[in-house]
Short mmCIF file of C-alpha atoms and ligand atoms in Angstrom, two decimals:
data_model
loop_
_atom_site.label_atom_id
_atom_site.label_comp_id
_atom_site.label_asym_id
_atom_site.label_seq_id
_atom_site.Cartn_x
_atom_site.Cartn_y
_atom_site.Cartn_z
CA MET A 1 86.32 61.14 80.60
CA THR A 2 83.25 60.67 78.50
CA GLN A 3 79.72 59.58 79.19
CA ARG A 4 79.00 59.08 75.49
CA ARG A 5 77.87 55.66 74.35
CA PRO A 6 77.64 55.96 70.56
CA LEU A 7 76.20 52.51 69.90
CA VAL A 8 73.68 52.66 72.74
CA GLU A 9 72.58 56.07 71.46
CA ALA A 10 72.30 54.83 67.86
CA LEU A 11 70.13 51.91 68.99
CA LEU A 12 67.80 54.17 70.98
CA LYS A 13 67.51 56.59 68.07
CA PHE A 14 66.72 53.75 65.71
CA GLN A 15 63.95 52.36 67.92
CA GLN A 16 62.40 55.79 68.42
CA GLN A 17 61.39 55.71 64.75
CA GLN A 18 59.14 52.70 65.57
CA PRO A 19 60.62 50.83 62.61
CA VAL A 20 58.70 48.05 60.85
CA SER A 21 60.86 44.98 60.55
CA PHE A 22 60.99 43.08 57.27
CA HIS A 23 64.50 41.96 58.11
CA VAL A 24 66.25 39.41 60.27
CA PRO A 25 66.11 38.41 63.13
CA GLY A 26 62.88 36.46 62.75
CA HIS A 27 61.40 37.59 66.07
CA LYS A 28 60.60 40.98 64.41
CA ASN A 29 61.68 43.26 67.25
CA GLY A 30 60.31 40.75 69.75
CA LEU A 31 56.75 40.64 68.27
CA LEU A 32 56.80 36.92 67.47
CA SER A 33 58.77 35.90 70.51
CA THR A 34 57.07 33.80 73.15
CA LEU A 35 59.72 34.56 75.73
CA PRO A 36 58.28 35.65 79.11
CA ASP A 37 57.33 39.33 79.46
CA ALA A 38 60.31 39.88 81.75
CA ILE A 39 62.73 39.06 78.94
CA ARG A 40 60.98 39.92 75.66
CA PRO A 41 61.24 43.77 75.72
CA ALA A 42 65.02 43.62 75.24
CA LEU A 43 64.47 41.98 71.83
CA ALA A 44 63.30 45.31 70.42
CA TYR A 45 66.98 46.22 70.39
CA ASP A 46 68.21 42.90 69.04
CA VAL A 47 68.54 44.19 65.50
CA THR A 48 70.95 43.82 62.63
CA GLU A 49 73.20 45.94 60.35
CA LEU A 50 70.53 48.55 59.50
CA GLU A 51 70.91 52.17 58.40
CA GLY A 52 72.64 54.11 61.18
CA LEU A 53 73.69 51.00 63.09
CA ASP A 54 77.03 50.34 61.39
CA ASP A 55 78.75 46.98 60.86
CA LEU A 56 81.18 45.40 63.35
CA HIS A 57 83.28 43.91 60.56
CA HIS A 58 83.60 47.17 58.60
CA PRO A 59 82.91 49.88 61.19
CA GLU A 60 82.48 53.42 59.92
CA GLU A 61 79.89 55.04 62.18
CA ALA A 62 78.57 54.25 65.68
CA ILE A 63 80.61 51.07 66.18
CA ARG A 64 83.76 52.75 64.93
CA GLU A 65 83.20 55.64 67.33
CA ALA A 66 82.46 53.24 70.19
CA GLN A 67 85.67 51.29 69.46
CA GLU A 68 87.67 54.54 69.27
CA LEU A 69 86.36 55.44 72.72
CA LEU A 70 87.37 51.97 73.86
CA ALA A 71 90.92 52.55 72.61
CA GLU A 72 90.91 55.95 74.34
CA ALA A 73 89.73 54.38 77.62
CA TYR A 74 92.56 51.83 77.60
CA GLY A 75 95.17 54.10 76.02
CA THR A 76 95.78 51.75 73.10
CA GLU A 77 96.28 52.30 69.40
CA GLU A 78 93.36 50.13 68.38
CA SER A 79 90.71 48.22 70.30
CA PHE A 80 87.95 45.89 69.17
CA PHE A 81 84.62 44.64 70.47
CA LEU A 82 84.45 40.84 70.64
CA VAL A 83 81.11 39.03 70.54
CA ASN A 84 82.44 35.55 71.12
CA GLY A 85 84.26 36.12 74.38
CA SER A 86 87.98 36.22 75.05
CA THR A 87 87.97 32.83 73.38
CA ALA A 88 87.74 34.59 69.99
CA GLY A 89 90.39 37.13 71.04
CA ASN A 90 92.83 34.41 72.06
CA LEU A 91 92.30 32.60 68.78
CA ALA A 92 92.72 35.77 66.71
CA MET A 93 95.89 36.95 68.48
CA ILE A 94 97.64 33.62 68.00
CA TYR A 95 96.58 33.30 64.36
CA ALA A 96 97.78 36.89 63.84
CA VAL A 97 101.39 36.14 64.80
CA CYS A 98 102.20 32.73 63.43
CA GLU A 99 102.25 30.36 60.49
CA PRO A 100 101.89 26.58 60.82
CA GLY A 101 105.02 25.13 62.40
CA ASP A 102 106.06 28.36 64.15
CA ARG A 103 107.17 28.16 67.77
CA ILE A 104 105.29 30.01 70.50
CA ILE A 105 106.38 30.27 74.13
CA VAL A 106 103.33 29.66 76.30
CA GLN A 107 102.66 29.80 80.02
CA ARG A 108 101.38 26.32 80.72
CA ASN A 109 98.42 27.22 82.95
CA CYS A 110 96.62 29.00 80.16
CA HIS A 111 92.94 28.73 79.31
CA LYS A 112 91.80 26.00 76.94
CA SER A 113 91.10 28.63 74.26
CA ILE A 114 94.87 29.18 74.02
CA PHE A 115 95.45 25.44 73.60
CA HIS A 116 92.73 25.36 70.96
CA ALA A 117 94.32 28.32 69.18
CA LEU A 118 97.73 26.60 69.16
CA GLU A 119 96.16 23.47 67.74
CA LEU A 120 94.10 25.26 65.09
CA ALA A 121 97.02 27.45 64.01
CA ALA A 122 99.31 24.37 64.01
CA ALA A 123 101.81 26.26 66.13
CA VAL A 124 104.53 24.43 68.06
CA PRO A 125 104.25 25.35 71.74
CA VAL A 126 107.11 25.58 74.20
CA PHE A 127 105.42 25.35 77.59
CA LEU A 128 106.69 27.13 80.67
CA THR A 129 105.37 25.94 84.04
CA PRO A 130 104.29 28.72 86.41
CA THR A 131 105.23 29.06 90.05
CA TRP A 132 102.92 28.13 92.91
CA ASP A 133 101.40 30.97 94.96
CA GLU A 134 101.23 29.83 98.61
CA GLU A 135 98.92 32.66 99.60
CA THR A 136 96.07 31.90 97.18
CA MET A 137 97.05 28.22 96.71
CA THR A 138 96.98 28.59 92.94
CA ALA A 139 99.38 28.46 90.02
CA ALA A 140 100.56 32.02 89.49
CA GLY A 141 103.01 33.42 86.94
CA LEU A 142 106.35 32.88 85.28
CA GLU A 143 109.74 34.13 86.34
CA ALA A 144 111.62 36.45 84.00
CA LEU A 145 114.59 34.09 84.15
CA GLN A 146 112.47 31.22 82.86
CA VAL A 147 111.28 33.33 79.92
CA GLU A 148 114.82 34.46 79.20
CA GLN A 149 116.06 30.86 79.06
CA ALA A 150 113.23 29.99 76.67
CA LEU A 151 113.99 33.01 74.47
CA GLN A 152 117.67 32.07 74.38
CA GLN A 153 116.84 28.50 73.46
CA TYR A 154 114.12 29.45 70.96
CA PRO A 155 115.06 32.86 69.52
CA ASP A 156 112.83 32.13 66.51
CA ALA A 157 109.69 32.09 68.74
CA LYS A 158 106.90 34.18 67.24
CA ALA A 159 105.34 35.22 70.57
CA VAL A 160 105.30 34.85 74.31
CA VAL A 161 101.76 34.10 75.52
CA LEU A 162 100.96 34.92 79.13
CA THR A 163 97.90 34.78 81.36
CA SER A 164 97.58 37.52 83.96
CA PRO A 165 95.86 37.89 86.34
CA ASN A 166 94.93 34.29 87.02
CA TYR A 167 91.35 33.37 87.91
CA TYR A 168 92.02 34.22 91.56
CA GLY A 169 93.38 37.70 90.83
CA VAL A 170 97.08 36.93 91.10
CA VAL A 171 99.03 39.13 88.70
CA GLN A 172 102.37 38.06 87.22
CA ALA A 173 104.92 39.53 89.62
CA GLU A 174 107.55 39.92 86.87
CA LEU A 175 105.21 41.00 84.10
CA GLU A 176 107.02 44.24 83.31
CA ALA A 177 110.41 42.52 83.16
CA ILE A 178 109.06 39.66 81.02
CA ILE A 179 107.57 42.08 78.50
CA ALA A 180 110.76 44.20 78.35
CA LEU A 181 112.87 41.08 77.95
CA SER A 182 110.72 39.65 75.16
CA HIS A 183 110.89 42.96 73.34
CA GLN A 184 114.69 42.86 73.56
CA TYR A 185 114.45 39.61 71.61
CA GLU A 186 111.92 41.30 69.28
CA VAL A 187 109.26 38.82 70.30
CA PRO A 188 105.74 40.21 70.89
CA VAL A 189 103.91 39.49 74.13
CA LEU A 190 100.27 38.45 73.96
CA VAL A 191 98.43 38.58 77.25
CA ASP A 192 95.21 36.80 78.10
CA GLU A 193 93.97 39.36 80.64
CA ALA A 194 90.47 37.91 80.54
CA HIS A 195 90.12 38.47 84.30
CA GLY A 196 91.47 42.01 84.28
CA ALA A 197 89.25 44.22 82.11
CA HIS A 198 88.78 46.53 85.11
CA LEU A 199 92.50 46.98 85.91
CA ARG A 200 92.63 50.08 83.76
CA ILE A 201 91.02 52.09 86.59
CA GLY A 202 94.33 52.06 88.45
CA GLY A 203 95.52 51.70 92.07
CA PRO A 204 94.81 49.95 94.33
CA PHE A 205 94.03 47.65 91.38
CA PRO A 206 97.23 46.28 89.87
CA ALA A 207 98.43 47.65 86.54
CA SER A 208 97.16 46.12 83.31
CA ALA A 209 99.67 44.42 81.01
CA LEU A 210 98.85 47.25 78.59
CA VAL A 211 100.60 49.69 80.94
CA HIS A 212 103.70 47.49 80.82
CA GLY A 213 103.72 47.52 77.02
CA ALA A 214 102.14 44.15 76.12
CA ASP A 215 101.49 44.04 72.38
CA VAL A 216 98.07 42.40 72.40
CA VAL A 217 95.73 42.10 75.38
CA VAL A 218 92.38 40.32 75.62
CA HIS A 219 89.72 41.23 78.18
CA SER A 220 86.55 39.38 79.09
CA ALA A 221 84.55 42.56 79.73
CA HIS A 222 81.74 40.31 80.90
CA LYS A 223 83.77 38.88 83.77
CA THR A 224 84.34 42.00 85.86
CA LEU A 225 82.64 44.90 84.05
CA PRO A 226 78.89 45.32 83.62
CA ALA A 227 78.83 43.71 80.16
CA MET A 228 76.72 40.84 78.88
CA THR A 229 78.15 37.32 78.85
CA MET A 230 80.41 36.76 75.83
CA GLY A 231 81.20 40.49 75.55
CA SER A 232 84.97 41.02 75.41
CA PHE A 233 87.65 43.42 74.19
CA LEU A 234 90.84 42.98 72.19
CA HIS A 235 93.55 45.66 72.27
CA VAL A 236 96.68 46.13 70.21
CA GLN A 237 99.54 48.60 70.59
CA GLY A 238 103.09 49.06 69.33
CA GLU A 239 104.61 48.02 66.03
CA MET A 240 105.03 44.28 66.47
CA VAL A 241 101.51 43.01 65.78
CA LYS A 242 99.60 44.49 62.88
CA PRO A 243 95.97 45.44 63.63
CA GLU A 244 95.08 44.34 60.06
CA GLN A 245 96.17 40.81 60.94
CA LEU A 246 93.85 40.83 63.93
CA THR A 247 90.88 42.19 61.98
CA LYS A 248 91.47 39.60 59.27
CA TYR A 249 91.08 36.76 61.77
CA LEU A 250 88.32 38.41 63.80
CA ARG A 251 86.26 38.55 60.60
CA MET A 252 86.78 34.82 60.13
CA LEU A 253 86.29 33.80 63.73
CA GLN A 254 83.33 35.93 64.75
CA SER A 255 79.75 35.75 63.61
CA SER A 256 78.70 37.80 60.60
CA SER A 257 75.55 38.61 62.63
CA PRO A 258 76.97 39.99 65.89
CA SER A 259 74.42 40.72 68.59
CA TYR A 260 73.62 44.42 68.91
CA LEU A 261 72.48 43.94 72.50
CA LEU A 262 75.85 42.43 73.29
CA MET A 263 77.76 45.20 71.50
CA ALA A 264 75.63 47.87 73.20
CA SER A 265 76.49 46.32 76.56
CA LEU A 266 80.18 46.57 75.62
CA ASP A 267 79.76 50.25 74.77
CA ASP A 268 78.01 50.71 78.13
CA ALA A 269 80.69 48.74 80.05
CA ARG A 270 83.42 50.86 78.47
CA ALA A 271 81.57 54.04 79.51
CA TYR A 272 81.19 52.64 83.05
CA LEU A 273 84.93 52.14 83.27
CA HIS A 274 85.77 55.38 81.50
CA THR A 275 83.81 57.37 84.08
CA TYR A 276 85.12 55.60 87.18
CA THR A 277 86.17 58.45 89.49
CA GLN A 278 88.36 58.79 92.54
CA ALA A 279 85.15 59.10 94.59
CA ASP A 280 84.03 55.74 93.13
CA HIS A 281 87.38 54.24 94.14
CA ARG A 282 87.07 55.52 97.68
CA SER A 283 83.49 54.33 98.00
CA PHE A 284 84.36 50.84 96.67
CA GLU A 285 87.35 50.53 98.99
CA GLU A 286 85.36 51.59 102.02
CA LYS A 287 82.52 49.13 101.32
CA ARG A 288 85.01 46.35 100.69
CA ARG A 289 86.91 47.16 103.88
CA LEU A 290 83.73 46.97 105.96
CA PHE A 291 82.71 43.70 104.30
CA LEU A 292 86.13 42.19 105.01
CA GLU A 293 85.96 43.39 108.60
CA GLY A 294 82.57 41.73 108.99
CA LEU A 295 83.77 38.48 107.42
CA SER A 296 86.91 38.30 109.53
CA ALA A 297 84.74 38.27 112.67
CA ILE A 298 83.07 35.00 111.58
CA PRO A 299 84.53 32.14 113.65
CA LYS A 300 86.51 29.54 111.63
CA LEU A 301 86.32 31.54 108.40
CA THR A 302 89.55 32.68 106.75
CA VAL A 303 89.44 35.40 104.12
CA VAL A 304 92.31 35.50 101.67
CA GLU A 305 92.98 38.54 99.49
CA SER A 306 94.93 38.57 96.26
CA ASP A 307 96.50 41.28 94.06
CA ASP A 308 93.10 42.15 92.59
CA PRO A 309 90.79 43.73 95.20
CA LEU A 310 87.80 42.41 93.27
CA LYS A 311 88.68 38.82 94.23
CA LEU A 312 88.25 37.22 97.65
CA MET A 313 88.85 33.63 98.70
CA LEU A 314 86.91 32.13 101.60
CA ARG A 315 88.25 29.08 103.44
CA VAL A 316 87.15 27.03 106.38
CA GLU A 317 90.16 24.97 107.30
CA ARG A 318 89.70 21.21 106.99
CA TRP A 319 86.53 21.55 104.93
CA SER A 320 86.91 21.64 101.18
CA GLY A 321 85.94 24.60 99.04
CA PHE A 322 83.39 22.32 97.35
CA GLN A 323 81.69 21.71 100.72
CA LEU A 324 81.71 25.40 101.58
CA LYS A 325 80.24 26.26 98.18
CA GLU A 326 77.39 23.82 98.76
CA GLN A 327 76.53 25.44 102.10
CA LEU A 328 76.76 28.94 100.63
CA GLU A 329 74.45 27.97 97.79
CA ALA A 330 71.97 26.59 100.33
CA GLU A 331 71.95 30.16 101.70
CA GLY A 332 71.40 31.61 98.21
CA ILE A 333 75.00 32.83 97.82
CA TYR A 334 76.58 31.74 94.55
CA PRO A 335 80.40 31.96 94.42
CA GLU A 336 82.32 32.04 91.13
CA LEU A 337 83.99 28.68 91.80
CA ALA A 338 85.27 26.27 94.40
CA ASP A 339 88.44 24.20 94.60
CA ALA A 340 89.78 21.75 97.13
CA TYR A 341 90.71 24.55 99.54
CA GLN A 342 88.40 27.49 99.02
CA VAL A 343 85.64 29.33 97.22
CA LEU A 344 86.28 32.36 95.06
CA LEU A 345 84.07 35.46 95.22
CA VAL A 346 84.12 38.10 92.48
CA LEU A 347 83.05 41.37 94.11
CA PRO A 348 80.99 43.95 92.23
CA LEU A 349 82.97 46.95 90.89
CA LEU A 350 80.66 49.37 92.67
CA LYS A 351 80.53 53.09 92.07
CA SER A 352 79.74 55.67 94.69
CA GLY A 353 75.99 55.76 95.34
CA GLN A 354 75.46 52.11 94.37
CA SER A 355 74.67 49.61 97.05
CA PHE A 356 75.08 45.86 97.52
CA PRO A 357 73.52 43.98 100.46
CA PHE A 358 76.85 43.21 102.17
CA ALA A 359 75.42 43.08 105.71
CA GLU A 360 72.78 40.51 104.73
CA ILE A 361 75.39 38.52 102.74
CA ARG A 362 77.73 38.46 105.73
CA SER A 363 74.99 37.04 107.94
CA ARG A 364 74.21 34.29 105.39
CA ILE A 365 77.90 33.43 105.06
CA LYS A 366 78.04 33.12 108.85
CA ASP A 367 75.09 30.69 108.78
CA ALA A 368 76.73 28.66 106.00
CA VAL A 369 80.00 28.36 107.93
CA LYS A 370 78.09 27.29 111.04
CA ALA A 371 76.17 24.65 109.07
CA LEU A 372 79.44 23.31 107.66
CA ALA A 373 80.55 22.26 111.16
CA SER A 374 78.07 19.35 111.10
CA LYS A 375 79.57 17.95 107.86
CA PRO A 376 82.46 15.47 107.74
CA ARG A 377 85.88 17.10 107.37
CA THR A 378 88.22 16.50 104.47
CA GLU A 379 91.96 16.06 104.58
CA TRP A 380 93.85 19.20 103.41
CA LEU A 381 96.79 17.89 101.41
CA ALA A 382 99.30 19.86 99.41
CA ALA A 383 98.20 19.97 95.76
CA PRO A 384 100.47 17.68 93.68
CA PHE A 385 102.62 19.97 91.58
CA GLN A 386 104.54 19.45 88.38
CA LYS A 387 108.25 20.25 88.53
CA GLU A 388 109.13 20.28 84.81
CA MET A 389 109.91 23.95 84.04
CA MET A 390 110.13 23.93 80.22
CA SER A 391 108.79 21.36 77.80
CA GLU A 392 107.96 20.86 74.15
CA PRO A 393 105.46 18.16 73.10
CA GLU A 394 107.13 15.22 71.36
CA TYR A 395 104.48 15.21 68.59
CA THR A 396 102.68 18.13 66.93
CA PHE A 397 98.92 18.55 67.18
CA ARG A 398 98.69 17.68 63.47
CA GLU A 399 100.66 14.46 63.91
CA VAL A 400 98.39 13.41 66.76
CA SER A 401 95.17 14.14 64.92
CA SER A 402 96.26 12.53 61.66
CA ALA A 403 97.37 9.34 63.46
CA GLY A 404 93.94 8.96 65.07
CA CYS A 405 93.29 8.07 68.69
CA GLU A 406 92.12 5.28 70.95
CA TRP A 407 91.17 4.80 74.61
CA VAL A 408 93.47 2.69 76.77
CA PRO A 409 93.35 1.69 80.45
CA TRP A 410 95.60 4.01 82.47
CA THR A 411 97.68 1.00 83.52
CA LYS A 412 98.69 0.64 79.85
CA ALA A 413 99.26 4.32 79.08
CA ALA A 414 102.95 4.60 80.01
CA GLY A 415 105.00 5.40 76.92
CA ARG A 416 101.92 6.29 74.85
CA VAL A 417 101.38 9.74 73.31
CA SER A 418 98.43 11.59 74.81
CA ALA A 419 95.70 12.64 72.42
CA GLY A 420 93.91 14.79 74.99
CA ALA A 421 94.66 17.36 77.66
CA VAL A 422 94.31 16.30 81.30
CA ILE A 423 94.09 19.29 83.62
CA PRO A 424 93.83 18.89 87.41
CA TYR A 425 92.15 21.80 89.25
CA PRO A 426 93.86 23.01 91.36
CA PRO A 427 96.41 23.94 90.20
CA GLY A 428 94.89 24.27 86.70
CA ILE A 429 98.16 23.39 85.00
CA PRO A 430 97.74 20.70 82.33
CA LEU A 431 99.42 17.53 83.45
CA ILE A 432 99.58 16.54 79.83
CA VAL A 433 98.53 18.04 76.49
CA PRO A 434 98.10 16.34 73.10
CA GLY A 435 101.48 15.28 71.71
CA GLU A 436 103.15 14.72 75.09
CA VAL A 437 104.10 11.23 76.28
CA TRP A 438 102.59 9.63 79.39
CA SER A 439 105.63 8.87 81.55
CA THR A 440 105.35 6.79 84.73
CA GLU A 441 106.02 10.02 86.68
CA LYS A 442 103.10 11.77 84.97
CA LEU A 443 100.82 8.81 85.62
CA ALA A 444 101.88 8.77 89.28
CA LEU A 445 101.10 12.50 89.46
CA LEU A 446 97.68 11.79 87.98
CA MET A 447 97.05 9.20 90.72
CA ASP A 448 98.20 11.73 93.34
CA ASN A 449 95.79 14.28 91.92
CA LEU A 450 92.92 11.82 91.99
CA ALA A 451 93.73 10.89 95.59
CA PHE A 452 93.93 14.60 96.43
CA GLY A 453 90.39 15.12 95.11
CA ALA A 454 91.31 17.57 92.35
CA SER A 455 88.65 17.99 89.72
CA ILE A 456 90.17 16.86 86.44
CA GLN A 457 89.24 18.76 83.31
CA GLY A 458 90.09 17.95 79.72
CA GLU A 459 89.58 14.93 77.51
CA HIS A 460 89.55 11.75 79.56
CA ARG A 461 87.28 8.96 80.82
CA LEU A 462 88.89 8.69 84.23
CA LYS A 463 85.73 7.27 85.81
CA GLU A 464 86.34 4.23 83.59
CA LYS A 465 90.11 4.52 84.17
CA LEU A 466 90.63 5.28 80.48
CA LEU A 467 92.98 7.76 78.82
CA LYS A 468 92.95 9.00 75.23
CA VAL A 469 96.15 8.26 73.35
CA MET A 470 97.46 8.51 69.79
CA LYS A 471 97.20 5.31 67.75
CA ARG A 472 100.53 3.63 67.22
C1 PLP B 501 92.09 32.96 81.63
C2 PLP B 501 90.91 32.86 80.72
N1 PLP B 501 91.06 33.19 79.43
C3 PLP B 501 90.04 33.11 78.55
C4 PLP B 501 88.81 32.68 78.96
C5 PLP B 501 87.70 32.61 77.95
O1 PLP B 501 86.93 33.74 78.11
P1 PLP B 501 85.48 33.88 77.48
O2 PLP B 501 84.57 33.12 78.38
O3 PLP B 501 85.25 35.37 77.54
O4 PLP B 501 85.51 33.35 76.11
C6 PLP B 501 88.60 32.34 80.30
C7 PLP B 501 87.28 31.87 80.75
O5 PLP B 501 87.03 31.55 81.88
C8 PLP B 501 89.68 32.42 81.20
O6 PLP B 501 89.54 32.07 82.49
#
């Protein structure tokens, strides 16, 4: 356990010299900035690759030491700071394992950055549809059997790409088995663990995919650890994915002027995690327990827990999550997100001695729930769910983009190849991705989703009843 923060220390030491800036950035340590006084002081530390401050792309000093401590904290062979979010990590890990035309087995409810990576790397995805988790009402994980069938059918696959935990804190129940199975087929497992940077602190938090032997794991440190937005980690272990491949792509994908404030916050977040003690665990659990107890006494409110104790879902039956979110925001409480059923809260990973105004929050939540009673109710339907378990797009991303695209009314889309992803939330599983054909069943499912009130992400103009398709 170490309190050291090499990059934070290097930055402080550098500023103590009261350096005169004749270098970039142009704000000259904040001097020329007209940002408000509350913000400007931080710019004194927004520096560049100066003597003693190392270089993210060729680390030899403070950044190297900070990244070594990161690897130590997560028990990996090599770990990297990311300054462009897990988005950059997902891109780099996919580029690192495949050549254009290679097959990759992908859990279908992955983040758009995975879809973008597949498209940019010109990989050929084999999509596996996840199961539905009744408890959290979200798309969860894959079954080992499903992955085995895909590996048998596509033994030449270059990777299995998983997402765990999901946004709502549901961890893949068969993660360990899926990783072991993939390794039997000598296929590396890449895990987008963007929502699980904190899992390394151990029970009652579920185990990280790193513990189960995943080859590459990406963490959005900024989502659950005290890191600045965009700050993320990438970890690699084992023999199957070469760290040099990852560094090659990280150099291409990340800025050549990474933010030192951002990197310092990653060093700090790692130290926060690295020094999380049993006493911190106990204190967090006790505060959470009391908060839950308080919430469960609020009439009409249902609190749903998931695998990750940092996530809580709040529901008021017959009112949508969107309506509840609106009332909570009117009380100054900002949840992470809402869906048709619920709102999602991300709790703070408190340490012993830190406080959070839970009692006050509980009373505002109570007021919000009470105010909701005067609003019209919504119908709670079952989210329309796709049954297709394994699928491969009929056309590659390249074929779609070279053919060009056009917008057609949805009544004329049957039989046409989609040129955009259409993703209903919930469940967050793409109904269609570029290269797949709009069947009448898929179009009917789209109508069901619209009737259900799902918010539809992706590339579409559904307000005008238009869908983007490949030109014939
Ligand atoms: C599962 C998942 N992966 C990756 C990302 C992208 O992470 P970042 O915002 O750190 O780039 C997100 C963002 O919400 C996500 O939910």
